[in-house]
mmCIF file of C-alpha atoms and ligand atoms in Angstrom:
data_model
loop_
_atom_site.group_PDB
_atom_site.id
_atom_site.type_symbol
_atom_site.label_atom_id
_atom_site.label_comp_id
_atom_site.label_asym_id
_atom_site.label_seq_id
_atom_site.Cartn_x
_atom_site.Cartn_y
_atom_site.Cartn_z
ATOM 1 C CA UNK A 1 -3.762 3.700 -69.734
ATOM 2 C CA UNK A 2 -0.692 4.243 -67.571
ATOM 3 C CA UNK A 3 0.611 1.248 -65.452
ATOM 4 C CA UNK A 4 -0.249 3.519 -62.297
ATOM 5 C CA UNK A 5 -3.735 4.096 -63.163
ATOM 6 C CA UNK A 6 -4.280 0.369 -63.970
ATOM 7 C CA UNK A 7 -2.756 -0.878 -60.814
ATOM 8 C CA UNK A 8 -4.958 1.253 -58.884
ATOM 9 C CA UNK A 9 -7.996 0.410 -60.823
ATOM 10 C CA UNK A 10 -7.336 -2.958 -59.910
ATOM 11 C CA UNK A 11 -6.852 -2.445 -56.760
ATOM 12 C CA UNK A 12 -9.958 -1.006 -56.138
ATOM 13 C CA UNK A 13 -11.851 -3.564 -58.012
ATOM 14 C CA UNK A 14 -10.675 -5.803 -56.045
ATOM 15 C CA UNK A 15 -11.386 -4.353 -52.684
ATOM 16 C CA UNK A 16 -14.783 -3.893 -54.041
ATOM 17 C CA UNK A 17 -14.845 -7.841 -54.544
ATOM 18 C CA UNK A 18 -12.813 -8.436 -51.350
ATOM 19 C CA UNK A 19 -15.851 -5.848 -49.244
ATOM 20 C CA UNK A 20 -18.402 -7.554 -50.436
ATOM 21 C CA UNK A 21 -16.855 -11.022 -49.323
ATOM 22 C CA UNK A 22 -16.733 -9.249 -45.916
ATOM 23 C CA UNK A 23 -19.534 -7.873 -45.492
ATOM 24 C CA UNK A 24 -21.238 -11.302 -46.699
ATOM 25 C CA UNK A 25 -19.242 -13.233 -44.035
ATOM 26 C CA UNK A 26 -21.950 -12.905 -41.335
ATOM 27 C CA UNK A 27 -24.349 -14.656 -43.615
ATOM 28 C CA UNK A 28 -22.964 -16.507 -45.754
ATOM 29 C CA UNK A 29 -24.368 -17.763 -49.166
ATOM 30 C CA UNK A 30 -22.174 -20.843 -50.161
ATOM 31 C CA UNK A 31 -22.212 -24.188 -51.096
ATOM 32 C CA UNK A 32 -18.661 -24.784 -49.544
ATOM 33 C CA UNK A 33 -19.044 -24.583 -46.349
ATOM 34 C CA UNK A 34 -21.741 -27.555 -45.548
ATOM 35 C CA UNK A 35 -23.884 -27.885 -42.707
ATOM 36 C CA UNK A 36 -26.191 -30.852 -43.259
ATOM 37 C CA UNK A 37 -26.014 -34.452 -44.878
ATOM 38 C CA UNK A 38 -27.010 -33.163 -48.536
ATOM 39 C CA UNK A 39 -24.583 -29.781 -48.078
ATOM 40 C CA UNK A 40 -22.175 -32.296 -47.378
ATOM 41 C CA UNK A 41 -22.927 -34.878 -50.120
ATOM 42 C CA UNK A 42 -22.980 -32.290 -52.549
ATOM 43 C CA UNK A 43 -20.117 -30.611 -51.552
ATOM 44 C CA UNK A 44 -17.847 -33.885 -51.820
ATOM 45 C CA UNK A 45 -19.276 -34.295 -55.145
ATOM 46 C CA UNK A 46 -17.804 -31.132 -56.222
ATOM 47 C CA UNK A 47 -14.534 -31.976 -54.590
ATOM 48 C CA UNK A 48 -13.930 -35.177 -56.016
ATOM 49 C CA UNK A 49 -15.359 -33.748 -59.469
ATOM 50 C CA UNK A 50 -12.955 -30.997 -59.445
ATOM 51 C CA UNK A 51 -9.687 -33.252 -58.225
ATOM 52 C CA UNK A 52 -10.616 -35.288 -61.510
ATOM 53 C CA UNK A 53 -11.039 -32.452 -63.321
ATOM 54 C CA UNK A 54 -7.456 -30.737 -62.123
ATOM 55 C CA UNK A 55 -5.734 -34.106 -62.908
ATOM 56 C CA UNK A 56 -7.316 -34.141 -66.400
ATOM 57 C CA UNK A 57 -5.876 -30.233 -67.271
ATOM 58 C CA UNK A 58 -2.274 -31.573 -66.020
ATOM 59 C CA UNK A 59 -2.292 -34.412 -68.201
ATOM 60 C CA UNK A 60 -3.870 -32.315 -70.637
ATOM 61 C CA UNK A 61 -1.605 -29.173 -70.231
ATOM 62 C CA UNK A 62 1.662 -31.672 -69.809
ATOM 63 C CA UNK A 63 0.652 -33.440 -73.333
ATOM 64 C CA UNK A 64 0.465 -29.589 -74.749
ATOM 65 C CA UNK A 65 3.852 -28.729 -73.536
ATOM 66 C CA UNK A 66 5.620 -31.770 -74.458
ATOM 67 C CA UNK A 67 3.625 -31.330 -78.162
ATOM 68 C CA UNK A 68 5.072 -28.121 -78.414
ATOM 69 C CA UNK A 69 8.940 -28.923 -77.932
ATOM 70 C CA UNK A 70 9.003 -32.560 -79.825
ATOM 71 C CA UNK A 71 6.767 -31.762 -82.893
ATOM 72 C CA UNK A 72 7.710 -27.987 -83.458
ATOM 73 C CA UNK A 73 9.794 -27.263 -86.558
ATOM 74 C CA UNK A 74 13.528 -26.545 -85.737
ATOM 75 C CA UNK A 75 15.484 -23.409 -87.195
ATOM 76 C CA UNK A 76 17.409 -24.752 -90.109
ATOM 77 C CA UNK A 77 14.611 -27.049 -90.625
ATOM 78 C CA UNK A 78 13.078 -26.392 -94.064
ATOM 79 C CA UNK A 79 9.927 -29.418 -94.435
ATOM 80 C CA UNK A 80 6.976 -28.487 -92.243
ATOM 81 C CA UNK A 81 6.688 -32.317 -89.883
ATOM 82 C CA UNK A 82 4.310 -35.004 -91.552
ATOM 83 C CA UNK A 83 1.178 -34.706 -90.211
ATOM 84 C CA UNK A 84 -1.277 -37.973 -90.566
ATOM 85 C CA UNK A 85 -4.865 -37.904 -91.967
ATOM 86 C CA UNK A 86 -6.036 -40.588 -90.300
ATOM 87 C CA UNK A 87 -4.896 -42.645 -86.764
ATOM 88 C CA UNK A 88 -6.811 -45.398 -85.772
ATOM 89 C CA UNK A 89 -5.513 -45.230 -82.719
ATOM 90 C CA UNK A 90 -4.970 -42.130 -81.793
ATOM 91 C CA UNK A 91 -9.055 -41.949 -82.646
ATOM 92 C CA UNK A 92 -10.153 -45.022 -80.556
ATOM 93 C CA UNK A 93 -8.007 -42.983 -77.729
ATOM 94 C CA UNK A 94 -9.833 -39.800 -77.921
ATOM 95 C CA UNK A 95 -12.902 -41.593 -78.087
ATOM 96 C CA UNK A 96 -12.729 -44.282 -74.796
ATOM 97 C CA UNK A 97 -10.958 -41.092 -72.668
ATOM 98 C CA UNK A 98 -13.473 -38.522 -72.825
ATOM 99 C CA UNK A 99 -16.114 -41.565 -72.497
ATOM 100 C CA UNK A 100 -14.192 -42.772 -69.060
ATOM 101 C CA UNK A 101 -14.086 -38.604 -67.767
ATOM 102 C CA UNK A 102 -17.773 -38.580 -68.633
ATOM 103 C CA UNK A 103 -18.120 -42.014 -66.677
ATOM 104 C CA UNK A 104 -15.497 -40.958 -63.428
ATOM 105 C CA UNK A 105 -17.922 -37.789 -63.010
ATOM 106 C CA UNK A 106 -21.361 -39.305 -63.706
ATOM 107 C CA UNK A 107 -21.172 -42.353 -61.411
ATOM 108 C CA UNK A 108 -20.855 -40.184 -57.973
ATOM 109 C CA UNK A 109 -23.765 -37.897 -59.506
ATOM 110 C CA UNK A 110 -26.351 -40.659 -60.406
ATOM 111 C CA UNK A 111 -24.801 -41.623 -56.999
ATOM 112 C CA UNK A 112 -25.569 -38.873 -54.837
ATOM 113 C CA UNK A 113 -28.803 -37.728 -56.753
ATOM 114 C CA UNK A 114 -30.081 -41.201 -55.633
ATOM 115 C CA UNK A 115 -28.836 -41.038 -52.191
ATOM 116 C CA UNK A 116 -30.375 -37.458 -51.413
ATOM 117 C CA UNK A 117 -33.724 -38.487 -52.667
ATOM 118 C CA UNK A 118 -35.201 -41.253 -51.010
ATOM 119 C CA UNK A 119 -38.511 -41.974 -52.178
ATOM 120 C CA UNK A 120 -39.707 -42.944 -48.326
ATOM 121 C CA UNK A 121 -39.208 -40.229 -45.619
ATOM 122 C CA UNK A 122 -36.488 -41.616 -43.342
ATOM 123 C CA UNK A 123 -37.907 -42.888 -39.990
ATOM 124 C CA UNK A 124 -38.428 -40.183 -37.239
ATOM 125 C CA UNK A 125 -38.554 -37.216 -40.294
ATOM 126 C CA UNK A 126 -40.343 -33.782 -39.619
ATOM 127 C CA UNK A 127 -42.813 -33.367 -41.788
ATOM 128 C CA UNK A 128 -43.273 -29.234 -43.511
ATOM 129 C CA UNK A 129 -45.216 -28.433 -45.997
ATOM 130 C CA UNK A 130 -43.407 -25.016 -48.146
ATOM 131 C CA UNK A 131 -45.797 -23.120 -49.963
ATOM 132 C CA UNK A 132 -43.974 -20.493 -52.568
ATOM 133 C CA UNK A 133 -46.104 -17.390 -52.919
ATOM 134 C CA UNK A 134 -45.169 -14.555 -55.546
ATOM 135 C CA UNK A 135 -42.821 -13.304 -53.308
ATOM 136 C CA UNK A 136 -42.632 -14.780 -50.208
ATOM 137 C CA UNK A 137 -42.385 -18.108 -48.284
ATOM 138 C CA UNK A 138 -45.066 -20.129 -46.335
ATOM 139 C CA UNK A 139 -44.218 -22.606 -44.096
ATOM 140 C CA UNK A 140 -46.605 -25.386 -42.439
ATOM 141 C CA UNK A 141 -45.879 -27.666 -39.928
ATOM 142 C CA UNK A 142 -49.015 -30.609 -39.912
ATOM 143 C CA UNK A 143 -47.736 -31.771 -37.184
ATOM 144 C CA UNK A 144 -47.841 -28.870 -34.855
ATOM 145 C CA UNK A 145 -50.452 -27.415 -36.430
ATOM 146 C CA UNK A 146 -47.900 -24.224 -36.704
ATOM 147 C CA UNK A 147 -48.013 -22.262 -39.280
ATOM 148 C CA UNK A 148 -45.513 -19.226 -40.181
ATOM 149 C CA UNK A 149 -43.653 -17.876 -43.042
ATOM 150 C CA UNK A 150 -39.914 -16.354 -44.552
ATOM 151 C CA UNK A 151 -38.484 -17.905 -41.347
ATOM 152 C CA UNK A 152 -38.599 -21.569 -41.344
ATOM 153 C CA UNK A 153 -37.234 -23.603 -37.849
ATOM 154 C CA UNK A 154 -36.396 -26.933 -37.848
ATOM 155 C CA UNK A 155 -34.634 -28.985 -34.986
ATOM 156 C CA UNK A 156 -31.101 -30.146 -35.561
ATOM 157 C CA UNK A 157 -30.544 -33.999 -35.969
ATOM 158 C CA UNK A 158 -33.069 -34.621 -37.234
ATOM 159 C CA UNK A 159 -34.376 -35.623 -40.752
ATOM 160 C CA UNK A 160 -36.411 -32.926 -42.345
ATOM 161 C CA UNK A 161 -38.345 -33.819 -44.861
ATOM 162 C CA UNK A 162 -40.377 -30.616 -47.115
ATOM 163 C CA UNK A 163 -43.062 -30.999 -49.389
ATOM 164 C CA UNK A 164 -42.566 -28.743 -51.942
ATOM 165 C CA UNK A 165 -45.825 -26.308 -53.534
ATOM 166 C CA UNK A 166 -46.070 -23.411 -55.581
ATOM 167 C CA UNK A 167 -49.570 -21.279 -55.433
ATOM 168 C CA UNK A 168 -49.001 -19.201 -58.732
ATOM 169 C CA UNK A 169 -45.710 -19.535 -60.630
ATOM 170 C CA UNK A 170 -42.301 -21.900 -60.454
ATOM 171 C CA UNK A 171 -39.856 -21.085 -57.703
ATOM 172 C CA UNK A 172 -37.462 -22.560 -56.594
ATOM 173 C CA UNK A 173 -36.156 -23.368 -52.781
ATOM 174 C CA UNK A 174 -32.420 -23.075 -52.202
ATOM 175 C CA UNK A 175 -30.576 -22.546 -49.030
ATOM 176 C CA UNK A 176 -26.989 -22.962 -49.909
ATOM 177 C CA UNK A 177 -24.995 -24.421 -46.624
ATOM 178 C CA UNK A 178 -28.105 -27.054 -46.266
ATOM 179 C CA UNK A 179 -28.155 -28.402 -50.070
ATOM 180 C CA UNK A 180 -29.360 -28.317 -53.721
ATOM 181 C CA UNK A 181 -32.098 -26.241 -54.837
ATOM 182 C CA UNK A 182 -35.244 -28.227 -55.616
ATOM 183 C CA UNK A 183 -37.994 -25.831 -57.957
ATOM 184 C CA UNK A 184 -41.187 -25.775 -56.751
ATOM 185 C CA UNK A 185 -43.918 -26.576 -59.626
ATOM 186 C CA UNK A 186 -47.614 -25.225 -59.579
ATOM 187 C CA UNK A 187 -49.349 -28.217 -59.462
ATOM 188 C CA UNK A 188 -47.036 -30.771 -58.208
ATOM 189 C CA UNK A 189 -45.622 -31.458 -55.110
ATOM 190 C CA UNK A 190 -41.880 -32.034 -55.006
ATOM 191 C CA UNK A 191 -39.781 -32.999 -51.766
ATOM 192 C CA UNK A 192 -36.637 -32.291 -50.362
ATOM 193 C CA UNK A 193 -35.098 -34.584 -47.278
ATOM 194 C CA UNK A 194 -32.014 -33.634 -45.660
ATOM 195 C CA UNK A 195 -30.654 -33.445 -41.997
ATOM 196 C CA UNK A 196 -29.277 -30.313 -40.482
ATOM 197 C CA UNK A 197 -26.276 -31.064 -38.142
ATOM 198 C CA UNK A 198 -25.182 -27.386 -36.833
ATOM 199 C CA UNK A 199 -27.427 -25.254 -34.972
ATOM 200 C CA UNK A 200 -27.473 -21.654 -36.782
ATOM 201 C CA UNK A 201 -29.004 -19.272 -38.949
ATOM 202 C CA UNK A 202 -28.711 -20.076 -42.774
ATOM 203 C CA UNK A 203 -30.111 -17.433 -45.592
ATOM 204 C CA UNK A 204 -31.942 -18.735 -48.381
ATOM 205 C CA UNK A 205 -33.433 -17.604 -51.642
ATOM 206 C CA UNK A 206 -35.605 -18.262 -54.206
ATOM 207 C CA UNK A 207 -33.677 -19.585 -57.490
ATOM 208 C CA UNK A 208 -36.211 -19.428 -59.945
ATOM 209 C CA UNK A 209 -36.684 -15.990 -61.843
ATOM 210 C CA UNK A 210 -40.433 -15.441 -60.555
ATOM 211 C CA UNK A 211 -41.210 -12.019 -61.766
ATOM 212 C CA UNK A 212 -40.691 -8.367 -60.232
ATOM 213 C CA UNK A 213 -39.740 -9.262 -56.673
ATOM 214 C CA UNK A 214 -37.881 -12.358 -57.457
ATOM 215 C CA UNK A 215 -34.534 -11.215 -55.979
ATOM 216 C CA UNK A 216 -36.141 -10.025 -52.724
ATOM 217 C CA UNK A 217 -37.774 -13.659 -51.839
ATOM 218 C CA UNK A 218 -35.743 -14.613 -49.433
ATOM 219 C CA UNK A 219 -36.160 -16.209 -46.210
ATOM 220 C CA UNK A 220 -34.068 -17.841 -42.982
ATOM 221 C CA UNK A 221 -33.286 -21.746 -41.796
ATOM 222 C CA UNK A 222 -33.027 -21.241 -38.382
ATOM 223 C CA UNK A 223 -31.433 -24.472 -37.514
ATOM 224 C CA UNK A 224 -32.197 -25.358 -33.632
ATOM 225 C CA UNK A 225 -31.240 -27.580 -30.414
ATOM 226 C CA UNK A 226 -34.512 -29.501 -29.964
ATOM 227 C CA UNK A 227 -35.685 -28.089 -26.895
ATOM 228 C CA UNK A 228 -35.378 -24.278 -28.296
ATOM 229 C CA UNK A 229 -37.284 -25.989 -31.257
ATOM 230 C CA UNK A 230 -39.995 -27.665 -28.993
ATOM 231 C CA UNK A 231 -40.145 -23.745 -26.926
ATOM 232 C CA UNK A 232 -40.184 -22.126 -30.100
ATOM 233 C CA UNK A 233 -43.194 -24.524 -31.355
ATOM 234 C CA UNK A 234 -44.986 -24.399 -28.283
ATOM 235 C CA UNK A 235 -44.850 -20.426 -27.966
ATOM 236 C CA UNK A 236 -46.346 -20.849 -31.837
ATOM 237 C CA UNK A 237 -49.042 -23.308 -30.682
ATOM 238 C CA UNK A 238 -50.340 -20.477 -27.824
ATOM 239 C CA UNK A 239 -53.705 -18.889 -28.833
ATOM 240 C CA UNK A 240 -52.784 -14.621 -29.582
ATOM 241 C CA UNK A 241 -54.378 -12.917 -26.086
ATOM 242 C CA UNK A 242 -58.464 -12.455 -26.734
ATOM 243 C CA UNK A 243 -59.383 -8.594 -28.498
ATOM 244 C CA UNK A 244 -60.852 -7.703 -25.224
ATOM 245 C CA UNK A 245 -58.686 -8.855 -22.913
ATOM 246 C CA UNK A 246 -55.665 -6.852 -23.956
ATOM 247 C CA UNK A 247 -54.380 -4.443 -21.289
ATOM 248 C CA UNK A 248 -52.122 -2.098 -23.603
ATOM 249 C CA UNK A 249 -54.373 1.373 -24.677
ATOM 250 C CA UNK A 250 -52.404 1.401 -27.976
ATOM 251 C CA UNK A 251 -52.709 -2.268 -28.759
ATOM 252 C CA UNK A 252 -56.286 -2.677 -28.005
ATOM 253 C CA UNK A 253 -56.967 0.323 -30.336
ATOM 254 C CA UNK A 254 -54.774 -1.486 -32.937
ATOM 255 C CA UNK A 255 -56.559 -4.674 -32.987
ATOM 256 C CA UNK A 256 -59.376 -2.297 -33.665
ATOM 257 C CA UNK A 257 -58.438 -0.617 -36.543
ATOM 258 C CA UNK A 258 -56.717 -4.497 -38.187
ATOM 259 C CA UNK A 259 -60.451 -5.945 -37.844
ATOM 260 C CA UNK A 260 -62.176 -3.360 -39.463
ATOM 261 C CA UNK A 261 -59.569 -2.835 -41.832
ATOM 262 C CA UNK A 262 -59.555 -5.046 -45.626
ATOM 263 C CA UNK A 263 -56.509 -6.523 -44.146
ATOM 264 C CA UNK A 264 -58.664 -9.156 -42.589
ATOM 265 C CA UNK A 265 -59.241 -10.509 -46.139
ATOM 266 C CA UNK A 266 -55.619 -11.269 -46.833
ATOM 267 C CA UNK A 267 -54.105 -12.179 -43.314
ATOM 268 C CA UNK A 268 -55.036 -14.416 -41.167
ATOM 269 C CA UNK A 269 -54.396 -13.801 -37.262
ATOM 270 C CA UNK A 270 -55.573 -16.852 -34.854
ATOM 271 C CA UNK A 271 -59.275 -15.619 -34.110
ATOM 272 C CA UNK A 272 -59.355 -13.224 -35.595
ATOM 273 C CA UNK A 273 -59.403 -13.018 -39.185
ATOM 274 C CA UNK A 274 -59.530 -15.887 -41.639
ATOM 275 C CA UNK A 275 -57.430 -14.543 -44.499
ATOM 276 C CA UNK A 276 -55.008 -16.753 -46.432
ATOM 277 C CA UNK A 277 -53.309 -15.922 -49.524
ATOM 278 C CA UNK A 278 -50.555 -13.433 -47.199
ATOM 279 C CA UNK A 279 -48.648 -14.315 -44.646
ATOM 280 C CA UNK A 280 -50.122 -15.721 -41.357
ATOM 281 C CA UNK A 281 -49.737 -12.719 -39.002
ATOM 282 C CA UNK A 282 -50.621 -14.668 -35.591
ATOM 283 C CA UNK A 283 -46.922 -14.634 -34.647
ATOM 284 C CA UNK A 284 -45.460 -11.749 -36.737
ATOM 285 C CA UNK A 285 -43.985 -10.414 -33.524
ATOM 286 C CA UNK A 286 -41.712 -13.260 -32.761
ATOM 287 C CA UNK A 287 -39.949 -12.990 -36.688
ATOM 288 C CA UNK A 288 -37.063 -11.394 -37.180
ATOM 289 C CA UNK A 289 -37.445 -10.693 -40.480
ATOM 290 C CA UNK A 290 -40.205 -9.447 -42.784
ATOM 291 C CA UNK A 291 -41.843 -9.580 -46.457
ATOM 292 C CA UNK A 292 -39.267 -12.433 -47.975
ATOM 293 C CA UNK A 293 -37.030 -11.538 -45.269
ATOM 294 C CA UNK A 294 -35.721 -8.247 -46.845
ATOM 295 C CA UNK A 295 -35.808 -6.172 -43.738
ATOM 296 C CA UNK A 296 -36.104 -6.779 -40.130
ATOM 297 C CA UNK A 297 -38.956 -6.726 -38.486
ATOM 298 C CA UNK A 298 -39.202 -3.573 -36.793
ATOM 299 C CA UNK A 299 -42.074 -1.100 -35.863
ATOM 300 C CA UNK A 300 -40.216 1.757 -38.137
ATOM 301 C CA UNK A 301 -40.159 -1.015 -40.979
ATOM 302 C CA UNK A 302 -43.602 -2.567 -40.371
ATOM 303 C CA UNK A 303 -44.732 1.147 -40.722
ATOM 304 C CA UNK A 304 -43.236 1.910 -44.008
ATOM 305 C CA UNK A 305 -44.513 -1.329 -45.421
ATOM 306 C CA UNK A 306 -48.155 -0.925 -44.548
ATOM 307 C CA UNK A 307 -47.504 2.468 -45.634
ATOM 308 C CA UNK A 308 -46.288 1.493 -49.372
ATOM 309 C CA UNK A 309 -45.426 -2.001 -49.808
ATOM 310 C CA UNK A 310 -44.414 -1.592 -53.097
ATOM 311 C CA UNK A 311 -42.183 1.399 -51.963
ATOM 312 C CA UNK A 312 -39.652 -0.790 -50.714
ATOM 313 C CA UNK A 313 -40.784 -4.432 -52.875
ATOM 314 C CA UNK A 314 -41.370 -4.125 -56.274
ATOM 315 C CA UNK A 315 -44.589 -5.341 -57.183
ATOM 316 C CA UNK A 316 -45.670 -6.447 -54.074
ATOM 317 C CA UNK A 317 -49.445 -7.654 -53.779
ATOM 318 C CA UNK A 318 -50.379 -5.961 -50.899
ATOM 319 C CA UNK A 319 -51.888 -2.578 -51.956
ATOM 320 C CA UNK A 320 -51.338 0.568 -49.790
ATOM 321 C CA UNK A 321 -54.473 1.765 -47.596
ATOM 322 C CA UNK A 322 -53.779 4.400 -46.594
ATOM 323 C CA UNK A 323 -53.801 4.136 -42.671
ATOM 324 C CA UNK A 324 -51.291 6.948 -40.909
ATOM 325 C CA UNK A 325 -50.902 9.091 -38.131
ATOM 326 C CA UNK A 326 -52.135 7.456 -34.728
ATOM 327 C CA UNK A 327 -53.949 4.975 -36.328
ATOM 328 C CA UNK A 328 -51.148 3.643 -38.381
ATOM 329 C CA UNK A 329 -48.995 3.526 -34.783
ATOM 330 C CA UNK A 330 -51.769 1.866 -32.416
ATOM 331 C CA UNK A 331 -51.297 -0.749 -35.507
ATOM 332 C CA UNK A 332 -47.852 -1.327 -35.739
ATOM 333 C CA UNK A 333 -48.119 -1.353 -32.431
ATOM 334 C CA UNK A 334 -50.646 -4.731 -32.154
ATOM 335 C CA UNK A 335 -48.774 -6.385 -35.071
ATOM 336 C CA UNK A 336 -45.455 -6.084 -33.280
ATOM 337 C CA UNK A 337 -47.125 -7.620 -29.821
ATOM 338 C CA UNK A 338 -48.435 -10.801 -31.749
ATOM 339 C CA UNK A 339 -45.466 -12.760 -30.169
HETATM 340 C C1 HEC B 401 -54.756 -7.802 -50.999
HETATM 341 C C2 HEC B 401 -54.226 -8.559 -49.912
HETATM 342 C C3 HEC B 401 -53.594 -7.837 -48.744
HETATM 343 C C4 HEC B 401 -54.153 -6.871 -47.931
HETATM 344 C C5 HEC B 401 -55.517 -6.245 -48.054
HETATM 345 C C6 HEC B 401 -53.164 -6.590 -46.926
HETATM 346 N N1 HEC B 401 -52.046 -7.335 -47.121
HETATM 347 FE FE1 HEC B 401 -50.403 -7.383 -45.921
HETATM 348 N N2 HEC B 401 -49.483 -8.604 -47.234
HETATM 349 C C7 HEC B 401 -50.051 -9.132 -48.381
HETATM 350 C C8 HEC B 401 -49.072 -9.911 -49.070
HETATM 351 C C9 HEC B 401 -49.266 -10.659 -50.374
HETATM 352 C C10 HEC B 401 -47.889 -9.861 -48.301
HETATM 353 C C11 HEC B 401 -46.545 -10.502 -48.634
HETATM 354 C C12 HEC B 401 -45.771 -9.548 -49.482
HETATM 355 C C13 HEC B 401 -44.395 -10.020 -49.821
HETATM 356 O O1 HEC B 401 -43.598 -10.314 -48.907
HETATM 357 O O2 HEC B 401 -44.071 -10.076 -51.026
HETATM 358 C C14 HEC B 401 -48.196 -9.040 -47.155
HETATM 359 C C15 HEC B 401 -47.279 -8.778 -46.127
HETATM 360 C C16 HEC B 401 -47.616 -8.134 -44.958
HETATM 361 C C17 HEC B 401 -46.761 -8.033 -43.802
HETATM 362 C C18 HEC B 401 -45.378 -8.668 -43.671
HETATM 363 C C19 HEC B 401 -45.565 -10.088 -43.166
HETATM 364 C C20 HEC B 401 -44.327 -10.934 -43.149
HETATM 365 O O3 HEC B 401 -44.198 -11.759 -42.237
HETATM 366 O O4 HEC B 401 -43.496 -10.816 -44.036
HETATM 367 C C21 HEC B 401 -47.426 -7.310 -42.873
HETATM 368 C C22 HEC B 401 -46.941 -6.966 -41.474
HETATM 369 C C23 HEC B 401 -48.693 -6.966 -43.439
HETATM 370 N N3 HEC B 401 -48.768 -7.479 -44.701
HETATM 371 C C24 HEC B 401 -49.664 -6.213 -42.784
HETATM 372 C C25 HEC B 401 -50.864 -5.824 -43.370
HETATM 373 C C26 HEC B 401 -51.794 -4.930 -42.738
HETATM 374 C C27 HEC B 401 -51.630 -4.344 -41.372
HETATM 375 C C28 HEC B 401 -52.824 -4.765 -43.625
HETATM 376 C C29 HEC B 401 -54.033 -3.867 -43.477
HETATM 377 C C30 HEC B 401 -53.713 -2.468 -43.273
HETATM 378 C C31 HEC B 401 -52.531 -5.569 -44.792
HETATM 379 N N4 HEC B 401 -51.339 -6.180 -44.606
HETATM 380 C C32 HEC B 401 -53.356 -5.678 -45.890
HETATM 381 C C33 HEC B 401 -51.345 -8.952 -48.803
HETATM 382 C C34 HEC B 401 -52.252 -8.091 -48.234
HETATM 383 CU CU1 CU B 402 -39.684 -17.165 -56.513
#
């Protein structure tokens, strides 16, 4: 290959790499730039890990070096140098400093793995309950009573404590800038605590290879001040307006066709169907985001999905039902006014 058609492969590998980075920036996925207690532990952690481990290579690479120039053989210098078979203590040296690296990095671990998972929900914690679904995310709220999924809103400043659940196969929950990922077991409820401590948006994903879909289960921390989390709760809490009462032609006709459709089995919407192995549809108008927060929630999108789930998510277990034309609208239409 000429030098000119290397450099300007490079180059464009490069501002492949440095496009992506960009066009990332809005949303970031990474560990390094913290925004709660554990993102913070963790992050130190990998600081002061790293500082050990850059101080090790010098020593390491300085030893090398210096190796090199005293031990090498000279020109003129017929006899290969003497080398030893056996050093006691060169051996009791490579054994006690690989034993004291192991130690420097292990003690902040053990350290922070202990610190991050208190056994007892700190005082004042928010209690959620995260339910992983094949390949989506559901998100409870005892408390409130709330229930909603892919987008999950907590208040900032406030300890946040999830319980963990899986209803078919092992996740895992991970939302970079808030902390580690904790996997989420069928049959066993494991818990994450942690404290956000800037208000924002923060993507996360599931970590777990969970089958066809895995890469598209994704879903949003929306970090909050507390009163835009206590509006955004109570806005959650309000009953969905009564079949009969609503004034819109196309909506009414909507709520029509979602009653008598078999997407009552599957969804639940506040009195009106009981459904409960999809997503909770009360509120699907106030998300931003839809099915593992893939797309956003628009009527164009909500359209296409009802149209062919599996169109645009790979094994998705909602089947198509063939609903179009006016009907399919007057749908969309109710779904998208479910604020
Ligand atoms: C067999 C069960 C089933 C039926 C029937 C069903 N769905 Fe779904 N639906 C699902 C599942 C499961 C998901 C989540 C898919 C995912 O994100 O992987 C879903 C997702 C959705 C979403 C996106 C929700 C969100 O917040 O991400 C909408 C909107 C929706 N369904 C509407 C409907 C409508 C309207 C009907 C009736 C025409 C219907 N569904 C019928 C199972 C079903
Ligand atoms: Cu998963």
């Amino acid at each position: 290959m000429s030098r000119r058609a290397f450099s300007l492969g490079a180059m464009s590998i490069l501002a492949a790499f440095l496009s992506g980075c960009a066009s990332n920036r809005e949303l970031p996925m990474t560990t390094l730039a913290p925004k709660s207690d554990l993102g913070q532990w963790i992050y130190h952690l990998f600081i002061e890990v790293t500082l050990w481990d850059a101080l090790i290579l010098a020593i390491v690479l300085i030893a090398f070096i210096l190796a090199v120039f005293i031990f090498s053989t000279r020109v003129g210098e017929a006899a290969p140098p003497k080398s030893a078979a056996s050093d006691l203590k060169l051996e009791i040296a490579w054994t006690v400093g690989p034993a004291l690296v192991i130690l420097m990095i292990s003690v902040p671990t053990v350290r922070t793995v202990f610190r991050s998972q208190p056994r007892v929900a700190p005082a004042d914690s928010l209690h959620i309950r995260v339910i992983a679904h094949q390949w989506w995310w559901e998100f409870q709220y005892p408390d409130s009573k709330v229930i909603t999924a892919n987008e999950l809103h907590i208040p900032v400043n406030r300890p946040i404590r999830l319980d963990l659940v899986s209803s078919d196969v092992i996740h895992s929950f991970w939302v970079p800038q808030l902390g580690g990922k904790r996997d989420v077991v069928p049959g066993q409820i494991n818990e994450l605590t942690f404290e956000a401590n800037v208000p924002g948006m923060y993507p996360g994903q599931c970590a777990e290879f969970c089958g066809d879909s895995h890469a598209n289960m994704r879903f949003r921390v929306m970090v909050e001040t507390p009163e835009q989390f206590a509006e955004w709760t109570k806005l959650q809490q309000a009953v969905p307006v009564a079949v009969d009462q609503i004034t819109d032609a196309s909506v009414a006709d909507g709520a029509k066709v979602f009653a008598d459709s078999p997407c009552t089995s599957c969804h639940r919407i506040d009195g009106v169907s009981k459904g409960y192995i999809a997503p909770d549809l009360t509120h699907f108008g106030s998300r931003t985001t839809m099915a593992g927060g893939i797309m956003a929630n628009t009527p164009d999108n909500v359209a296409k999905w009802i149209t062919d789930p599996q169109a645009l998510k790979p094994g998705a277990l909602m089947p198509p039902l063939g609903l179009r034309g006016q009907q399919l609208n007057d749908l969309v239409a109710y779904l998208e006014s479910l604020k």
